[in-house]
Amino acid sequence: MDTSISLRAVGAEAEQAVNESFSRINELDALASSQRPDSDVAKINAAAGKHYVQVDPAVYEMISFARDYSEKSSGEWDITVGVMTNLWQIGTDSQHVPSRAEIDQALQLVNYRDILLRPEDHSVMLAREGMAIDLGGVAKGYAVDEIRKIYEQHHIESGLINMGASSMYAIGKTSKGKAWNIGMKHPRSDTDGNYLGIVAIEDQNLSTSGDYERYFIQDGVRYHHIFDPRTGYPADSGVMSDSIVVDSSVPHGGMLSDILTTVVFVLGPEKGLELVRTMPGVECEITAADGSVYMTDGFKKQFSELNGDFRMAP
């Protein structure tokens, strides 16, 4: 999962729940990582334009959900940007700004409609050779959903699932009977305790995306890992970071919150808020590049201690 993971659980079967959860995370990482040559994702990418690949039901569910959401978001979200991830290599020793011609060529291979699904045997095919999918924006959220199921099986009524702070779920209240207070990452500071602010969550998913996670700066320009599928470049929407809260009543809340952080980042503050306000059980915070902070009304009720480096948008 390429992140530090922390699992907390309170209850008679807490140790079993945590141990089973870590085993499940390891299974999912082996299946969904594009960096492992034996993973289902790597096999799909290698067979692009050639043949279907039968995959684990978990991988099929991630891809199917992601494809459906690509349709709903009119392509603002598209897991076939894997070809861009491979081209730019952001976060590796080979990271660089590709030529315009390379980007234009790669863009021809970005199209969620070319993800072919065969539900009867959980098989997937990419229609054209050279295509690649990347489940980095959905796998952690799927893992959170899976851990929630394991916690429920072991009757855990208080706990925190933390997939590296970018994908979280809070079960019930803390041992002190309060909501879980989560420090939101300051997008321009790595100082411990220097947060953007605090959000209190209870029986809710919380996902965060930012241009600080994997990036490099060249000629004064920050190139980050959140790509705009329409341009082939890192999204330039005036957003530094954004956070999504999804209520426990919403199906697939982990995957949905992960996907929405990317969609909102690409859309920008105004369009991002407009989208989230149409979705029951979903709240949103967006930190703009100029230091303005936008929130839905529901998010404001859960938020406190805004850092002095930022200001609430009118």
Coordinates of C-alpha atoms in Angstrom, one line a residue:
M1 CA 0.0 0.0 0.0
D2 CA 3.1 2.3 0.0
T3 CA 2.2 3.8 3.4
S4 CA 2.4 3.4 7.1
I5 CA -0.7 1.7 8.5
S6 CA -2.1 1.9 12.0
L7 CA -5.1 -0.2 13.3
R8 CA -6.8 0.3 16.6
A9 CA -9.6 -1.8 18.0
V10 CA -11.2 -2.1 21.4
G11 CA -13.1 -5.3 22.4
A12 CA -12.8 -8.9 23.5
E13 CA -11.8 -10.0 19.9
A14 CA -9.7 -6.9 19.2
E15 CA -6.4 -8.8 18.7
Q16 CA -8.0 -11.2 16.3
A17 CA -9.6 -8.4 14.3
V18 CA -6.3 -6.5 13.9
N19 CA -4.4 -9.6 12.9
E20 CA -6.9 -10.6 10.3
S21 CA -7.0 -7.1 9.0
F22 CA -3.3 -7.0 8.4
S23 CA -3.4 -10.3 6.7
R24 CA -6.2 -9.0 4.4
I25 CA -4.2 -5.8 3.7
N26 CA -1.2 -7.9 2.6
E27 CA -3.4 -10.0 0.3
L28 CA -4.8 -6.9 -1.3
D29 CA -1.4 -5.3 -1.7
A30 CA -0.2 -8.4 -3.5
L31 CA -3.2 -8.3 -5.9
A32 CA -3.5 -4.6 -6.6
S33 CA 0.0 -3.2 -6.7
S34 CA 1.2 -2.2 -10.2
Q35 CA 4.8 -2.5 -9.0
R36 CA 4.6 -6.3 -8.4
P37 CA 5.0 -8.2 -11.7
D38 CA 2.9 -11.1 -10.4
S39 CA -0.1 -8.9 -9.3
D40 CA -3.4 -9.0 -11.0
V41 CA -3.0 -5.4 -12.1
A42 CA 0.4 -6.0 -13.6
K43 CA -1.0 -9.0 -15.5
I44 CA -3.9 -6.9 -16.9
N45 CA -1.4 -4.2 -18.0
A46 CA 0.9 -6.7 -19.6
A47 CA -2.1 -8.3 -21.6
A48 CA -3.4 -4.9 -22.8
G49 CA -4.7 -5.2 -26.3
K50 CA -4.2 -8.9 -26.3
H51 CA -6.6 -10.9 -24.1
Y52 CA -8.7 -11.0 -21.0
V53 CA -7.1 -11.7 -17.6
Q54 CA -9.1 -13.5 -14.9
V55 CA -8.6 -11.7 -11.6
D56 CA -9.4 -12.0 -7.9
P57 CA -13.0 -10.8 -7.2
A58 CA -11.6 -8.0 -5.0
V59 CA -9.6 -6.6 -7.9
Y60 CA -12.6 -7.0 -10.2
E61 CA -14.8 -5.1 -7.7
M62 CA -12.3 -2.2 -7.5
I63 CA -12.0 -1.9 -11.3
S64 CA -15.7 -2.2 -11.8
F65 CA -16.5 0.5 -9.2
A66 CA -13.8 2.8 -10.5
R67 CA -15.1 2.4 -14.1
D68 CA -18.7 3.2 -13.0
Y69 CA -17.4 6.3 -11.2
S70 CA -15.5 7.4 -14.3
E71 CA -18.8 7.3 -16.1
K72 CA -20.5 9.3 -13.3
S73 CA -17.7 11.9 -13.3
S74 CA -17.5 12.2 -17.1
G75 CA -13.9 11.1 -17.0
E76 CA -12.6 13.4 -14.2
W77 CA -11.6 10.1 -12.6
D78 CA -9.9 7.5 -14.7
I79 CA -7.8 4.6 -13.6
T80 CA -6.3 4.3 -17.1
V81 CA -4.0 7.2 -16.2
G82 CA -1.6 4.5 -15.3
V83 CA 0.1 5.3 -18.6
M84 CA 0.7 8.8 -17.3
T85 CA 2.0 7.5 -13.9
N86 CA 4.5 5.3 -15.9
L87 CA 5.5 8.2 -18.1
W88 CA 6.2 10.8 -15.5
Q89 CA 7.6 8.4 -12.9
I90 CA 6.8 10.9 -10.1
G91 CA 8.1 9.8 -6.7
T92 CA 11.0 7.7 -8.3
D93 CA 14.6 8.5 -9.2
S94 CA 13.4 8.7 -12.9
Q95 CA 10.8 11.5 -12.3
H96 CA 10.9 14.1 -15.1
V97 CA 8.7 16.3 -17.3
P98 CA 7.9 14.4 -20.5
S99 CA 7.8 16.2 -23.9
R100 CA 4.5 17.5 -25.2
A101 CA 4.7 14.8 -27.9
E102 CA 5.1 12.0 -25.3
I103 CA 2.2 13.3 -23.3
D104 CA -0.1 13.6 -26.4
Q105 CA 0.8 10.0 -27.4
A106 CA 0.1 8.7 -23.9
L107 CA -3.2 10.6 -23.8
Q108 CA -4.5 8.5 -26.7
L109 CA -4.3 5.5 -24.3
V110 CA -6.3 7.1 -21.5
N111 CA -10.0 6.1 -21.7
Y112 CA -12.0 4.3 -19.1
R113 CA -14.4 3.1 -21.8
D114 CA -11.6 0.8 -23.1
I115 CA -11.7 -1.1 -19.8
L116 CA -13.6 -4.3 -20.8
L117 CA -15.3 -6.3 -18.1
R118 CA -16.5 -9.9 -18.2
P119 CA -18.5 -10.4 -14.9
E120 CA -19.3 -14.1 -15.4
D121 CA -15.6 -15.1 -14.6
H122 CA -14.2 -11.8 -13.2
S123 CA -12.1 -11.1 -16.2
V124 CA -10.7 -7.8 -17.3
M125 CA -9.1 -6.6 -20.5
L126 CA -7.7 -3.3 -21.7
A127 CA -8.8 -2.8 -25.3
R128 CA -5.5 -1.3 -26.7
E129 CA -1.9 -2.3 -26.4
G130 CA 0.1 0.1 -24.2
M131 CA -2.8 1.0 -21.9
A132 CA -2.3 0.7 -18.1
I133 CA -4.5 0.9 -15.1
D134 CA -3.4 2.2 -11.7
L135 CA -5.5 1.4 -8.6
G136 CA -3.5 3.7 -6.3
G137 CA -6.5 6.0 -5.9
V138 CA -8.9 3.2 -4.8
A139 CA -7.0 0.3 -3.3
K140 CA -6.5 1.8 0.1
G141 CA -10.2 2.8 0.3
Y142 CA -11.2 -0.7 -0.6
A143 CA -8.9 -2.1 2.1
V144 CA -10.6 0.2 4.6
D145 CA -14.0 -1.2 3.6
E146 CA -12.7 -4.7 4.0
I147 CA -11.3 -4.0 7.5
R148 CA -14.6 -2.5 8.5
K149 CA -16.2 -5.9 7.6
I150 CA -13.6 -7.7 9.7
Y151 CA -14.1 -5.4 12.7
E152 CA -17.9 -5.9 12.5
Q153 CA -17.4 -9.7 12.5
H154 CA -15.4 -9.4 15.7
H155 CA -17.9 -7.0 17.3
I156 CA -15.5 -4.0 17.5
E157 CA -17.5 -0.9 18.6
S158 CA -14.6 1.4 19.0
G159 CA -11.5 1.7 16.8
L160 CA -9.6 3.6 14.1
I161 CA -8.5 2.3 10.8
N162 CA -5.7 4.5 9.5
M163 CA -4.1 3.8 6.1
G164 CA -1.4 6.4 6.3
A165 CA -3.8 9.3 7.1
S166 CA -4.9 9.5 3.4
S167 CA -7.7 6.8 4.0
M168 CA -9.3 6.4 7.4
Y169 CA -12.4 5.1 9.2
A170 CA -13.5 5.9 12.7
I171 CA -15.6 3.2 14.5
G172 CA -17.8 4.6 17.2
K173 CA -16.3 6.9 19.9
T174 CA -12.9 6.9 21.6
S175 CA -12.4 5.4 25.1
K176 CA -13.3 8.8 26.5
G177 CA -16.7 8.7 24.8
K178 CA -15.8 11.4 22.2
A179 CA -15.5 11.6 18.5
W180 CA -12.1 10.8 17.0
N181 CA -10.2 14.1 16.5
I182 CA -8.0 13.9 13.4
G183 CA -5.2 16.4 12.7
M184 CA -5.5 17.4 9.0
K185 CA -2.2 17.7 7.2
H186 CA -0.9 21.2 6.6
P187 CA -0.1 21.1 2.9
R188 CA 3.0 23.2 3.2
S189 CA 4.5 22.1 6.5
D190 CA 6.0 18.9 7.8
T191 CA 6.4 20.1 11.4
D192 CA 4.8 17.7 13.9
G193 CA 1.6 19.2 15.4
N194 CA 1.4 21.9 12.8
Y195 CA -2.0 21.0 11.3
L196 CA -4.4 22.7 8.8
G197 CA -7.0 22.1 11.5
I198 CA -8.9 19.3 13.4
V199 CA -11.8 17.3 12.1
A200 CA -13.9 15.1 14.4
I201 CA -15.2 11.9 12.9
E202 CA -17.5 9.1 14.2
D203 CA -18.6 6.1 12.1
Q204 CA -17.3 8.0 9.1
N205 CA -14.7 7.6 6.4
L206 CA -12.1 10.4 5.9
S207 CA -9.8 10.6 2.9
T208 CA -7.3 13.3 2.0
S209 CA -5.3 14.0 -1.2
G210 CA -2.7 16.7 -1.7
D211 CA 0.0 17.9 -4.0
Y212 CA 2.6 17.3 -1.3
E213 CA 2.3 13.5 -1.2
R214 CA 4.6 12.7 -4.2
Y215 CA 6.0 15.6 -6.2
F216 CA 9.1 17.4 -7.6
I217 CA 9.7 21.0 -8.4
Q218 CA 11.3 22.1 -11.6
D219 CA 11.8 25.7 -12.8
G220 CA 9.6 26.8 -9.9
V221 CA 6.7 24.5 -10.9
R222 CA 5.4 21.8 -8.6
Y223 CA 4.6 18.6 -10.5
H224 CA 2.6 16.2 -8.3
H225 CA 1.1 12.7 -8.7
I226 CA -2.6 13.7 -9.1
F227 CA -3.1 13.7 -12.9
D228 CA -5.9 15.4 -14.9
P229 CA -7.0 12.6 -17.3
R230 CA -8.0 15.2 -19.9
T231 CA -4.6 16.9 -20.1
G232 CA -2.0 14.3 -19.2
Y233 CA -0.4 16.8 -16.7
P234 CA -0.7 17.0 -12.9
A235 CA -4.0 18.7 -12.2
D236 CA -3.7 22.5 -12.2
S237 CA -7.0 23.5 -10.6
G238 CA -5.9 25.8 -7.8
V239 CA -6.0 23.1 -5.1
M240 CA -3.3 22.2 -2.6
S241 CA -5.3 19.5 -0.8
D242 CA -8.8 18.3 -0.1
S243 CA -10.6 16.0 2.3
I244 CA -13.8 14.0 2.0
V245 CA -15.9 12.7 4.8
V246 CA -18.4 9.9 4.0
D247 CA -21.0 8.6 6.4
S248 CA -21.2 4.9 7.3
S249 CA -24.6 4.6 5.7
V250 CA -23.1 5.2 2.2
P251 CA -22.1 2.0 0.4
H252 CA -18.4 1.4 -0.4
G253 CA -17.6 4.6 1.7
G254 CA -13.8 3.9 1.7
M255 CA -13.6 3.6 -2.1
L256 CA -15.9 6.5 -2.7
S257 CA -14.1 8.8 -0.4
D258 CA -10.7 7.9 -2.0
I259 CA -12.1 8.5 -5.5
L260 CA -13.8 11.8 -4.6
T261 CA -10.6 13.3 -3.2
T262 CA -9.1 12.9 -6.6
V263 CA -12.2 14.1 -8.5
V264 CA -12.6 17.2 -6.3
F265 CA -8.8 18.0 -6.6
V266 CA -9.1 17.9 -10.4
L267 CA -12.4 19.9 -10.5
G268 CA -11.2 22.7 -8.3
P269 CA -12.9 24.5 -5.4
E270 CA -16.1 25.7 -7.0
K271 CA -17.0 22.7 -9.1
G272 CA -15.8 20.3 -6.4
L273 CA -18.1 21.8 -3.8
E274 CA -20.9 21.8 -6.3
L275 CA -20.5 18.1 -7.0
V276 CA -20.2 17.1 -3.3
R277 CA -23.3 19.1 -2.3
T278 CA -25.4 16.8 -4.6
M279 CA -24.3 13.7 -2.7
P280 CA -26.1 12.6 0.5
G281 CA -23.9 11.5 3.3
V282 CA -20.8 13.2 1.8
E283 CA -19.0 16.3 3.1
C284 CA -15.9 18.1 1.8
E285 CA -13.0 20.5 2.6
I286 CA -10.8 22.1 -0.1
T287 CA -7.6 24.0 0.6
A288 CA -6.9 26.4 -2.4
A289 CA -3.5 27.4 -3.6
D290 CA -4.1 31.0 -2.4
G291 CA -4.7 29.8 1.2
S292 CA -8.5 30.0 1.1
V293 CA -10.3 27.1 2.7
Y294 CA -13.7 26.0 1.4
M295 CA -16.1 23.6 3.2
T296 CA -19.6 22.2 3.0
D297 CA -21.8 23.1 5.9
G298 CA -21.6 19.6 7.3
F299 CA -17.8 19.6 7.3
K300 CA -17.8 23.0 9.1
K301 CA -19.7 21.5 12.0
Q302 CA -17.0 18.9 12.5
F303 CA -14.0 21.2 12.0
S304 CA -12.1 23.3 14.5
E305 CA -8.8 25.1 15.0
L306 CA -8.1 26.5 11.5
N307 CA -4.3 27.2 11.2
G308 CA -3.5 30.9 11.0
D309 CA -1.7 30.3 7.7
F310 CA -5.1 29.9 6.1
R311 CA -8.5 31.7 5.9
M312 CA -12.0 30.6 5.4
A313 CA -13.4 31.4 2.0
P314 CA -16.4 33.7 2.0

